Amino acid sequence: MDLRENIERVRAGIDAAARAAGRDPADITLLAATKTQSSETIRAAVAAGITACGENRVQELTAHLDDDAYGPAQVHFIGHLQTNKVKYVVGRVELIHSVSSERLLRAIADRAERMWLTQDILLEINLAGETSKSGFPPEEALAAARLAASLKGVRLRGLMCIPPAASAPGENLPHFQKLRQLAVDIRGEMVDNRVDMDVLSMGMSGDYRDAVAAGSTCIRVGSALFGPRPPMSPGGTAPGPSLPHD
Ligand SMILES: *Cc1c(COP(=O)(O)O)cnc(C)c1O
């Protein structure tokens, strides 16, 4: 596995998809999904040009922070977060992508307020109503956004989704388009709330081109950079198999 080559390949894929959609590739962040990776691999990825890493598990986040593995790269949290672990994440990451319930939203805001900081967050939306996945149903997204806007400790930056694993190119495009439209609708409904919702976190190794075509500003890529992962043990977010990629 050649990390540099993989990064270049994914970047080229982002560039092509962005240009085909009339978008500026610079508007799309390539977030390395670093779950199960060692501090050494993370260091190598950052040395090879990765500017943002996304962690799924509090334990791995803490270990890699202790190791000073990220260097100058941003750190994001993208995995399922339990309310009792919020204290290990708030104030330590640039952006929490996976705010999936009102209870978690309040816990993050509470913790942030007590630390005198504002935590940037995304609302995770469960687009397809999959019972195996967390996230707000689309019809509850506006209420959650309104709640977020009312809480001093958080700043709502946008939406995130993990659609069902696609088995063919183009299959997840409608999901991505739906998330984008939802963000547009929420912005439209909240013109008075000073929300600056400019982040759409969507697209993984198997479907990031479709996500970019639909307006993603942040793709979360693991296996296309680091190679296949061993299956996750219970407790981790295992988004299921993704499309084979080049
Ligand atoms: C693991 C993971 C990814 C990356 O998945 P790949 O298919 O390996 O690119 C993206 N988002 C989340 C939330 C993940 O857990």
Coordinates of N, CA and C and ligand atoms in Angstrom, one line a residue:
M1 N 0.8 -1.2 0.0 CA 0.0 0.0 0.0 C 0.9 1.3 0.0
D2 N 0.6 2.1 -0.9 CA 1.4 3.4 -1.0 C 0.4 4.5 -0.7
L3 N 0.6 5.0 0.5 CA -0.3 6.1 1.0 C -0.3 7.3 0.1
R4 N 0.9 7.7 -0.3 CA 1.0 8.9 -1.1 C 0.2 8.7 -2.4
E5 N 0.4 7.6 -3.0 CA -0.3 7.3 -4.3 C -1.8 7.3 -4.0
N6 N -2.2 6.6 -2.9 CA -3.7 6.6 -2.7 C -4.3 8.0 -2.5
I7 N -3.5 8.8 -1.7 CA -4.0 10.2 -1.5 C -4.1 10.9 -2.9
E8 N -3.1 10.7 -3.7 CA -3.2 11.4 -5.0 C -4.3 10.9 -5.8
R9 N -4.6 9.6 -5.8 CA -5.7 9.0 -6.6 C -7.0 9.6 -6.1
V10 N -7.2 9.6 -4.8 CA -8.5 10.1 -4.3 C -8.6 11.6 -4.6
R11 N -7.5 12.4 -4.5 CA -7.6 13.8 -4.8 C -7.9 14.0 -6.3
A12 N -7.4 13.2 -7.1 CA -7.7 13.3 -8.6 C -9.1 12.9 -8.8
G13 N -9.7 12.0 -8.1 CA -11.1 11.6 -8.2 C -12.0 12.8 -7.8
I14 N -11.6 13.5 -6.7 CA -12.3 14.6 -6.2 C -12.3 15.7 -7.2
D15 N -11.1 16.0 -7.8 CA -10.9 17.0 -8.8 C -11.8 16.8 -10.0
A16 N -11.8 15.6 -10.5 CA -12.5 15.2 -11.7 C -14.0 15.4 -11.4
A17 N -14.5 14.9 -10.3 CA -15.9 15.0 -9.9 C -16.3 16.4 -9.7
A18 N -15.5 17.2 -9.1 CA -15.8 18.6 -8.8 C -15.9 19.4 -10.1
R19 N -14.9 19.2 -11.0 CA -14.9 19.9 -12.2 C -16.1 19.5 -13.1
A20 N -16.4 18.2 -13.1 CA -17.6 17.8 -13.9 C -18.9 18.5 -13.4
A21 N -18.9 18.8 -12.1 CA -20.1 19.4 -11.5 C -20.0 21.0 -11.5
G22 N -18.9 21.5 -12.1 CA -18.7 22.9 -12.1 C -18.3 23.5 -10.7
R23 N -17.7 22.7 -9.9 CA -17.3 23.1 -8.6 C -15.8 23.3 -8.5
D24 N -15.4 24.1 -7.5 CA -14.0 24.3 -7.2 C -13.5 23.1 -6.3
P25 N -12.5 22.3 -6.7 CA -12.1 21.2 -5.9 C -11.6 21.7 -4.5
A26 N -11.1 22.9 -4.5 CA -10.6 23.5 -3.2 C -11.7 23.6 -2.1
D27 N -12.9 23.5 -2.6 CA -14.1 23.6 -1.6 C -14.4 22.3 -0.9
I28 N -13.6 21.3 -1.3 CA -13.9 19.9 -0.7 C -12.7 19.4 0.1
T29 N -13.0 19.2 1.4 CA -12.0 18.7 2.3 C -11.9 17.1 2.2
L30 N -10.7 16.6 2.1 CA -10.5 15.2 2.2 C -10.2 14.9 3.6
L31 N -11.2 14.3 4.3 CA -11.0 13.9 5.7 C -10.6 12.4 5.7
A32 N -9.4 12.1 6.3 CA -9.0 10.7 6.4 C -9.7 10.1 7.6
A33 N -10.5 9.0 7.3 CA -11.1 8.3 8.4 C -10.1 7.3 9.0
T34 N -9.6 7.6 10.2 CA -8.4 6.9 10.7 C -8.8 5.8 11.7
K35 N -10.0 5.3 11.7 CA -10.3 4.3 12.7 C -9.5 3.0 12.4
T36 N -9.0 2.4 13.5 CA -8.2 1.2 13.5 C -6.7 1.5 13.1
Q37 N -6.4 2.7 12.6 CA -5.0 3.0 12.2 C -4.2 3.4 13.4
S38 N -2.9 3.1 13.2 CA -1.9 3.4 14.3 C -1.5 4.9 14.2
S39 N -0.9 5.3 15.3 CA -0.4 6.7 15.3 C 0.7 6.9 14.3
E40 N 1.4 5.8 14.0 CA 2.5 5.9 13.0 C 1.9 6.1 11.6
T41 N 0.8 5.4 11.3 CA 0.1 5.5 10.0 C -0.5 6.9 9.9
I42 N -1.0 7.4 11.0 CA -1.6 8.8 10.9 C -0.5 9.8 10.6
R43 N 0.6 9.6 11.3 CA 1.7 10.6 11.1 C 2.2 10.5 9.6
A44 N 2.2 9.3 9.1 CA 2.6 9.2 7.7 C 1.6 9.9 6.7
A45 N 0.3 9.7 7.1 CA -0.7 10.3 6.2 C -0.6 11.8 6.3
V46 N -0.4 12.4 7.5 CA -0.3 13.8 7.6 C 1.0 14.3 6.9
A47 N 2.1 13.6 7.0 CA 3.3 13.9 6.3 C 3.1 13.9 4.8
A48 N 2.1 13.0 4.3 CA 1.9 12.9 2.9 C 0.8 13.9 2.4
G49 N 0.4 14.8 3.3 CA -0.5 15.9 2.8 C -1.9 15.9 3.4
I50 N -2.3 14.9 4.2 CA -3.6 14.9 4.8 C -3.7 16.0 5.8
T51 N -4.8 16.8 5.7 CA -4.9 18.0 6.5 C -6.0 17.9 7.6
A52 N -6.8 16.8 7.5 CA -7.8 16.6 8.5 C -8.1 15.1 8.7
C53 N -8.2 14.7 9.9 CA -8.4 13.3 10.3 C -9.7 13.2 11.0
G54 N -10.5 12.1 10.8 CA -11.7 11.9 11.5 C -11.6 10.6 12.3
E55 N -11.9 10.7 13.6 CA -11.9 9.5 14.5 C -13.3 9.0 14.8
N56 N -13.5 7.7 15.0 CA -14.7 7.1 15.3 C -14.9 6.8 16.8
R57 N -13.8 6.5 17.4 CA -13.9 6.1 18.8 C -13.1 7.0 19.7
V58 N -13.7 7.2 20.9 CA -13.1 8.1 21.9 C -11.8 7.6 22.3
Q59 N -11.7 6.3 22.5 CA -10.5 5.6 22.9 C -9.3 5.9 21.9
E60 N -9.6 5.7 20.7 CA -8.6 6.0 19.6 C -8.2 7.4 19.6
L61 N -9.2 8.3 19.7 CA -9.0 9.7 19.6 C -8.0 10.1 20.8
T62 N -8.3 9.6 22.0 CA -7.5 10.0 23.1 C -6.1 9.5 23.0
A63 N -6.0 8.2 22.5 CA -4.6 7.6 22.4 C -3.8 8.4 21.3
H64 N -4.4 8.8 20.2 CA -3.7 9.5 19.2 C -3.4 10.9 19.6
L65 N -4.2 11.5 20.4 CA -3.9 12.9 20.9 C -2.7 12.8 21.9
D66 N -2.8 11.8 22.7 CA -1.7 11.6 23.7 C -0.4 11.4 23.0
D67 N -0.5 10.7 21.8 CA 0.7 10.4 21.0 C 1.2 11.6 20.2
D68 N 0.4 12.6 20.2 CA 0.6 13.7 19.3 C 0.7 13.3 17.8
A69 N -0.2 12.4 17.4 CA -0.1 11.8 16.1 C -0.5 12.7 15.0
Y70 N -1.4 13.7 15.2 CA -2.0 14.4 14.2 C -1.1 15.6 13.7
G71 N -0.2 16.0 14.4 CA 0.7 17.1 14.0 C -0.2 18.3 13.7
P72 N 0.0 18.9 12.6 CA -0.7 20.1 12.2 C -2.1 19.9 11.7
A73 N -2.5 18.6 11.5 CA -3.8 18.3 10.9 C -4.9 18.6 11.8
Q74 N -6.1 18.9 11.3 CA -7.3 19.1 12.1 C -7.8 17.7 12.5
V75 N -8.4 17.7 13.7 CA -9.0 16.4 14.1 C -10.5 16.6 14.2
H76 N -11.3 15.6 13.7 CA -12.7 15.7 13.7 C -13.2 14.4 14.4
F77 N -14.4 14.4 14.9 CA -15.0 13.2 15.5 C -16.2 12.8 14.6
I78 N -16.2 11.6 14.1 CA -17.2 11.2 13.1 C -18.0 9.9 13.5
G79 N -17.7 9.4 14.7 CA -18.3 8.1 15.1 C -19.5 8.3 16.1
H80 N -20.1 7.2 16.4 CA -21.2 7.3 17.4 C -20.6 7.7 18.7
L81 N -21.3 8.7 19.3 CA -20.8 9.3 20.6 C -21.8 9.1 21.7
Q82 N -21.4 8.5 22.8 CA -22.3 8.3 24.0 C -22.2 9.6 24.8
T83 N -23.3 10.0 25.4 CA -23.3 11.2 26.2 C -22.3 11.2 27.3
N84 N -22.0 10.0 27.9 CA -21.1 10.0 29.0 C -19.6 10.1 28.6
K85 N -19.4 10.1 27.3 CA -18.0 10.3 26.7 C -17.8 11.7 26.1
V86 N -18.8 12.5 26.2 CA -18.7 13.8 25.6 C -17.5 14.6 26.1
K87 N -17.2 14.4 27.4 CA -16.1 15.2 28.0 C -14.8 14.9 27.4
Y88 N -14.6 13.8 26.7 CA -13.3 13.5 26.1 C -13.2 14.0 24.7
V89 N -14.3 14.6 24.2 CA -14.3 15.0 22.8 C -14.5 16.6 22.7
V90 N -15.4 17.1 23.5 CA -15.7 18.6 23.3 C -14.4 19.4 23.6
G91 N -14.1 20.3 22.8 CA -13.0 21.2 22.9 C -11.7 20.6 22.4
R92 N -11.7 19.3 22.1 CA -10.5 18.6 21.6 C -10.6 18.4 20.1
V93 N -11.7 18.6 19.5 CA -11.8 18.4 18.0 C -12.4 19.6 17.4
E94 N -12.0 19.8 16.1 CA -12.5 20.9 15.3 C -14.0 20.9 15.1
L95 N -14.5 19.7 14.8 CA -15.9 19.5 14.4 C -16.4 18.1 14.8
I96 N -17.6 18.1 15.4 CA -18.2 16.8 15.7 C -19.3 16.6 14.6
H97 N -19.1 15.5 13.8 CA -20.0 15.3 12.7 C -21.3 14.6 13.0
S98 N -21.2 13.9 14.2 CA -22.1 12.8 14.4 C -23.1 13.1 15.6
V99 N -23.6 14.3 15.6 CA -24.6 14.7 16.6 C -26.0 14.1 16.2
S100 N -26.4 13.0 16.9 CA -27.4 12.2 16.3 C -28.7 12.2 17.2
S101 N -28.7 12.9 18.3 CA -29.9 13.0 19.1 C -30.0 14.3 19.9
E102 N -31.2 14.6 20.3 CA -31.3 15.9 21.1 C -30.6 15.8 22.4
R103 N -30.6 14.6 23.0 CA -29.9 14.4 24.3 C -28.4 14.6 24.1
L104 N -27.8 14.1 23.0 CA -26.4 14.3 22.8 C -26.1 15.7 22.5
L105 N -26.9 16.4 21.7 CA -26.8 17.8 21.4 C -26.7 18.6 22.7
R106 N -27.7 18.4 23.6 CA -27.7 19.1 24.8 C -26.5 18.8 25.7
A107 N -26.0 17.6 25.7 CA -24.8 17.2 26.5 C -23.6 17.9 26.0
I108 N -23.4 18.0 24.7 CA -22.3 18.6 24.1 C -22.3 20.1 24.4
A109 N -23.5 20.7 24.2 CA -23.6 22.2 24.4 C -23.3 22.5 25.9
D110 N -23.8 21.7 26.8 CA -23.6 21.8 28.2 C -22.2 21.8 28.6
R111 N -21.5 20.8 28.1 CA -20.1 20.6 28.4 C -19.3 21.8 27.8
A112 N -19.6 22.2 26.6 CA -18.9 23.3 26.0 C -19.0 24.6 26.7
E113 N -20.3 24.8 27.2 CA -20.6 26.1 27.9 C -19.8 26.1 29.2
R114 N -19.7 25.0 29.8 CA -19.0 24.9 31.1 C -17.5 25.1 30.9
M115 N -17.0 24.8 29.7 CA -15.6 25.1 29.3 C -15.4 26.4 28.7
W116 N -16.4 27.2 28.6 CA -16.3 28.6 28.0 C -15.9 28.5 26.6
L117 N -16.4 27.5 25.8 CA -16.0 27.4 24.4 C -17.2 27.1 23.6
T118 N -17.1 27.3 22.3 CA -18.2 27.0 21.4 C -17.7 25.8 20.5
Q119 N -18.5 24.7 20.6 CA -18.1 23.5 19.8 C -18.8 23.5 18.5
D120 N -18.1 23.4 17.4 CA -18.7 23.3 16.1 C -19.2 21.9 15.9
I121 N -20.4 21.8 15.4 CA -21.1 20.5 15.2 C -21.8 20.4 13.9
L122 N -22.1 19.1 13.5 CA -23.0 18.8 12.4 C -24.1 17.9 12.9
L123 N -25.3 18.0 12.4 CA -26.3 17.1 12.7 C -26.3 15.9 11.8
E124 N -26.2 14.7 12.4 CA -26.2 13.5 11.5 C -27.7 13.1 11.2
I125 N -27.9 12.9 9.9 CA -29.3 12.7 9.4 C -29.4 11.2 8.9
N126 N -30.4 10.5 9.4 CA -30.6 9.2 9.0 C -31.6 9.2 7.9
L127 N -31.1 9.3 6.7 CA -31.9 9.6 5.5 C -32.9 8.5 5.1
A128 N -32.4 7.3 5.2 CA -33.1 6.2 4.7 C -33.9 5.5 5.9
G129 N -33.9 6.1 7.0 CA -34.7 5.5 8.2 C -34.1 4.1 8.6
E130 N -32.8 3.9 8.5 CA -32.3 2.6 8.8 C -32.2 2.5 10.3
T131 N -32.8 1.4 10.8 CA -32.9 1.2 12.3 C -31.5 0.9 12.9
S132 N -30.6 0.4 12.0 CA -29.3 0.0 12.5 C -28.4 1.3 12.7
K133 N -28.8 2.4 12.2 CA -28.0 3.6 12.3 C -28.6 4.7 13.1
S134 N -27.8 5.5 13.7 CA -28.3 6.6 14.5 C -28.5 7.9 13.5
G135 N -29.0 8.9 14.1 CA -29.2 10.1 13.3 C -30.7 10.6 13.4
F136 N -30.9 11.9 13.2 CA -32.2 12.4 13.2 C -32.9 12.0 11.9
P137 N -34.2 11.7 12.0 CA -35.0 11.5 10.8 C -35.1 12.9 10.1
P138 N -35.1 12.9 8.8 CA -35.1 14.2 8.0 C -36.2 15.1 8.6
E139 N -37.3 14.6 8.9 CA -38.4 15.5 9.3 C -38.2 16.1 10.7
E140 N -37.2 15.6 11.4 CA -36.9 16.2 12.7 C -35.7 17.1 12.7
A141 N -35.1 17.2 11.5 CA -33.8 18.0 11.4 C -34.0 19.5 11.7
L142 N -35.1 20.0 11.2 CA -35.3 21.5 11.4 C -35.4 21.8 12.9
A143 N -36.2 21.0 13.6 CA -36.3 21.2 15.0 C -35.0 21.1 15.7
A144 N -34.2 20.1 15.3 CA -32.9 19.9 15.9 C -32.0 21.1 15.6
A145 N -32.1 21.6 14.4 CA -31.3 22.8 14.0 C -31.7 24.0 14.9
R146 N -33.0 24.1 15.1 CA -33.5 25.3 15.9 C -33.0 25.2 17.3
L147 N -33.0 23.9 17.8 CA -32.5 23.7 19.2 C -31.0 24.1 19.2
A148 N -30.3 23.6 18.3 CA -28.8 23.9 18.2 C -28.5 25.4 18.2
A149 N -29.3 26.1 17.4 CA -29.1 27.5 17.3 C -29.4 28.2 18.6
S150 N -30.2 27.6 19.4 CA -30.6 28.2 20.7 C -29.6 27.9 21.8
L151 N -28.7 27.0 21.6 CA -27.8 26.6 22.7 C -26.5 27.3 22.5
K152 N -26.0 27.9 23.6 CA -24.8 28.8 23.5 C -23.6 28.0 23.2
G153 N -23.5 26.8 23.7 CA -22.2 26.0 23.6 C -21.9 25.4 22.2
V154 N -22.8 25.4 21.3 CA -22.6 24.8 20.0 C -22.8 25.8 18.9
R155 N -22.1 25.6 17.8 CA -22.3 26.3 16.6 C -22.6 25.3 15.5
L156 N -23.8 25.4 14.9 CA -24.2 24.4 13.9 C -23.6 24.8 12.6
R157 N -22.8 23.9 12.0 CA -22.1 24.2 10.8 C -22.7 23.4 9.6
G158 N -23.5 22.4 9.8 CA -24.1 21.7 8.6 C -24.6 20.4 9.0
L159 N -24.7 19.5 8.0 CA -25.3 18.2 8.1 C -24.3 17.1 7.6
M160 N -24.6 15.9 8.2 CA -23.8 14.7 7.8 C -24.7 13.6 7.6
C161 N -24.3 12.6 6.7 CA -25.1 11.4 6.5 C -24.2 10.2 6.2
I162 N -24.6 9.1 6.6 CA -24.0 7.8 6.3 C -25.1 7.0 5.6
P163 N -25.2 7.1 4.3 CA -26.3 6.3 3.6 C -26.0 4.8 3.6
P164 N -27.0 4.0 3.2 CA -26.8 2.6 3.0 C -25.6 2.4 2.1
A165 N -24.9 1.3 2.3 CA -23.8 0.9 1.4 C -24.3 0.8 0.0
A166 N -23.7 1.5 -0.9 CA -24.1 1.4 -2.3 C -23.5 0.2 -3.0
S167 N -24.3 -0.4 -3.9 CA -23.7 -1.5 -4.7 C -23.4 -1.2 -6.1
A168 N -23.7 0.0 -6.5 CA -23.4 0.5 -7.8 C -23.2 2.0 -7.8
P169 N -22.3 2.5 -8.7 CA -22.1 3.9 -8.8 C -23.4 4.6 -9.1
G170 N -23.6 5.7 -8.5 CA -24.9 6.5 -8.7 C -26.0 6.2 -7.7
E171 N -25.8 5.0 -7.1 CA -26.9 4.5 -6.2 C -27.2 5.5 -5.0
N172 N -26.2 6.1 -4.5 CA -26.4 7.0 -3.3 C -26.6 8.4 -3.7
L173 N -26.5 8.7 -5.0 CA -26.7 10.1 -5.4 C -28.0 10.7 -4.9
P174 N -29.1 10.0 -5.0 CA -30.4 10.6 -4.5 C -30.3 10.9 -3.0
H175 N -29.6 10.1 -2.2 CA -29.5 10.4 -0.8 C -28.7 11.7 -0.6
F176 N -27.6 11.8 -1.3 CA -26.7 13.0 -1.2 C -27.5 14.2 -1.6
Q177 N -28.3 14.1 -2.7 CA -29.0 15.2 -3.1 C -30.1 15.6 -2.1
K178 N -30.6 14.6 -1.4 CA -31.6 14.9 -0.4 C -31.0 15.6 0.8
L179 N -29.8 15.2 1.2 CA -29.1 15.9 2.3 C -28.8 17.3 2.0
R180 N -28.4 17.6 0.7 CA -28.1 18.9 0.3 C -29.4 19.8 0.3
Q181 N -30.5 19.2 -0.2 CA -31.7 20.0 -0.2 C -32.2 20.3 1.2
L182 N -32.0 19.3 2.1 CA -32.4 19.5 3.5 C -31.6 20.7 4.1
A183 N -30.3 20.7 3.8 CA -29.5 21.8 4.3 C -30.0 23.2 3.8
V184 N -30.4 23.2 2.5 CA -30.9 24.4 1.9 C -32.2 24.8 2.5
D185 N -33.1 23.8 2.7 CA -34.4 24.1 3.4 C -34.2 24.7 4.8
I186 N -33.3 24.1 5.5 CA -33.1 24.5 6.9 C -32.6 25.9 6.9
R187 N -31.6 26.2 6.1 CA -31.0 27.5 6.0 C -32.2 28.5 5.7
G188 N -33.0 28.2 4.8 CA -34.1 29.0 4.4 C -35.1 29.3 5.5
E189 N -35.3 28.3 6.3 CA -36.2 28.4 7.5 C -35.6 29.2 8.6
M190 N -34.3 29.3 8.7 CA -33.6 29.8 9.8 C -32.9 31.1 9.5
V191 N -33.4 31.9 8.6 CA -32.7 33.1 8.2 C -32.4 34.1 9.4
D192 N -33.2 34.0 10.4 CA -33.1 34.9 11.6 C -32.1 34.3 12.6
N193 N -31.6 33.1 12.4 CA -30.9 32.5 13.5 C -29.4 32.6 13.4
R194 N -28.9 33.4 12.4 CA -27.5 33.6 12.2 C -26.7 32.2 12.1
V195 N -27.4 31.2 11.5 CA -26.7 30.0 11.3 C -25.8 30.1 10.0
D196 N -24.7 29.5 10.1 CA -23.7 29.5 9.0 C -23.5 28.1 8.6
M197 N -24.5 27.5 8.0 CA -24.5 26.1 7.6 C -23.8 25.8 6.3
D198 N -22.5 25.7 6.3 CA -21.9 25.6 5.0 C -21.2 24.2 4.8
V199 N -21.3 23.3 5.7 CA -20.6 22.1 5.7 C -21.6 20.9 5.3
L200 N -21.3 20.1 4.3 CA -22.1 18.9 4.0 C -21.1 17.8 4.1
S201 N -21.1 17.0 5.1 CA -20.2 15.9 5.3 C -20.9 14.6 4.7
M202 N -20.5 14.3 3.5 CA -21.1 13.1 2.9 C -20.1 12.5 1.8
G203 N -20.1 11.2 1.7 CA -19.3 10.5 0.8 C -18.2 9.8 1.4
M204 N -18.0 8.5 1.1 CA -16.9 7.7 1.6 C -16.1 7.0 0.4
S205 N -15.3 6.0 0.7 CA -14.4 5.5 -0.3 C -15.2 5.1 -1.6
G206 N -16.4 4.4 -1.4 CA -17.1 3.8 -2.5 C -18.0 4.8 -3.2
D207 N -18.3 6.0 -2.6 CA -19.3 6.8 -3.3 C -19.0 8.3 -3.2
Y208 N -17.7 8.6 -3.0 CA -17.4 10.0 -2.8 C -17.6 10.9 -4.1
R209 N -17.4 10.2 -5.3 CA -17.6 11.0 -6.5 C -19.1 11.5 -6.6
D210 N -20.0 10.6 -6.3 CA -21.4 11.0 -6.3 C -21.7 12.1 -5.2
A211 N -21.0 12.0 -4.1 CA -21.2 13.0 -3.0 C -20.7 14.3 -3.5
V212 N -19.6 14.3 -4.1 CA -19.0 15.6 -4.7 C -20.0 16.2 -5.7
A213 N -20.5 15.3 -6.6 CA -21.4 15.8 -7.6 C -22.6 16.4 -7.0
A214 N -23.0 15.9 -5.8 CA -24.2 16.4 -5.1 C -24.0 17.6 -4.2
G215 N -22.7 18.0 -4.1 CA -22.4 19.2 -3.3 C -21.7 19.0 -2.0
S216 N -21.1 17.8 -1.8 CA -20.4 17.5 -0.5 C -19.2 18.5 -0.4
T217 N -19.0 19.0 0.9 CA -17.8 19.8 1.2 C -16.8 19.1 2.0
C218 N -17.1 17.8 2.4 CA -16.2 17.0 3.2 C -16.5 15.6 3.0
I219 N -15.5 14.9 2.3 CA -15.7 13.5 2.2 C -14.8 12.7 3.2
R220 N -15.4 11.7 3.7 CA -14.7 10.9 4.8 C -14.2 9.6 4.2
V221 N -12.9 9.5 4.0 CA -12.4 8.4 3.3 C -11.4 7.6 4.1
G222 N -11.7 6.3 4.3 CA -10.8 5.4 5.0 C -10.1 4.4 4.1
S223 N -10.8 3.4 3.7 CA -10.1 2.2 3.0 C -9.5 2.6 1.7
A224 N -10.0 3.6 1.0 CA -9.3 4.0 -0.3 C -8.0 4.7 0.0
L225 N -7.7 5.1 1.2 CA -6.4 5.7 1.6 C -5.6 4.6 2.3
F226 N -6.2 3.9 3.2 CA -5.4 3.0 4.1 C -5.5 1.5 3.8
G227 N -6.3 1.2 2.8 CA -6.5 -0.2 2.5 C -7.6 -0.8 3.3
P228 N -8.0 -2.0 3.1 CA -9.2 -2.6 3.8 C -8.9 -2.7 5.3
R229 N -9.9 -2.6 6.1 CA -9.8 -2.7 7.6 C -10.2 -4.0 8.1
P230 N -9.7 -4.5 9.2 CA -10.3 -5.6 9.8 C -11.7 -5.2 10.3
P231 N -12.6 -6.2 10.4 CA -14.0 -5.8 10.9 C -13.9 -5.2 12.3
M232 N -14.8 -4.2 12.6 CA -14.8 -3.6 13.9 C -15.5 -4.4 14.9
S233 N -15.0 -4.4 16.1 CA -15.7 -5.1 17.2 C -16.9 -4.2 17.6
P234 N -17.8 -4.8 18.4 CA -19.0 -4.0 18.8 C -18.6 -2.7 19.5
G235 N -19.4 -1.7 19.2 CA -19.2 -0.4 19.9 C -18.7 0.6 18.9
G236 N -18.0 0.1 17.8 CA -17.6 1.1 16.8 C -18.7 1.3 15.8
T237 N -18.5 2.3 15.0 CA -19.4 2.6 13.9 C -19.0 1.8 12.7
A238 N -19.6 0.8 12.3 CA -19.2 0.1 11.1 C -20.3 0.4 10.1
P239 N -19.9 1.3 9.1 CA -20.9 1.7 8.2 C -21.2 0.7 7.1
G240 N -20.7 -0.5 7.3 CA -21.0 -1.5 6.3 C -20.0 -1.5 5.1
P241 N -20.1 -2.5 4.3 CA -19.1 -2.6 3.2 C -19.4 -1.4 2.3
S242 N -18.4 -0.9 1.7 CA -18.6 0.1 0.7 C -18.2 -0.4 -0.7
L243 N -18.5 0.3 -1.7 CA -18.3 -0.1 -3.1 C -16.8 -0.4 -3.2
P244 N -16.5 -1.4 -4.1 CA -15.1 -1.5 -4.5 C -14.6 -0.2 -5.1
H245 N -13.4 0.1 -4.9 CA -12.9 1.4 -5.5 C -11.6 1.1 -6.2
D246 N -11.1 2.1 -7.0 CA -9.9 1.8 -7.8 C -8.6 1.9 -7.0
Ligands
LIG1 C1 -15.1 4.3 8.5 C2 -15.9 5.5 8.2 C3 -15.8 6.2 7.0 C4 -14.8 5.8 5.9 O1 -15.3 4.6 5.3 P1 -14.5 4.0 4.1 O2 -15.6 3.2 3.4 O3 -13.4 3.1 4.6 O4 -14.0 5.1 3.3 C5 -16.5 7.4 6.8 N1 -17.4 7.8 7.7 C6 -17.6 7.2 8.9 C7 -18.6 7.7 9.9 C8 -16.9 6.0 9.1 O5 -17.1 5.4 10.3

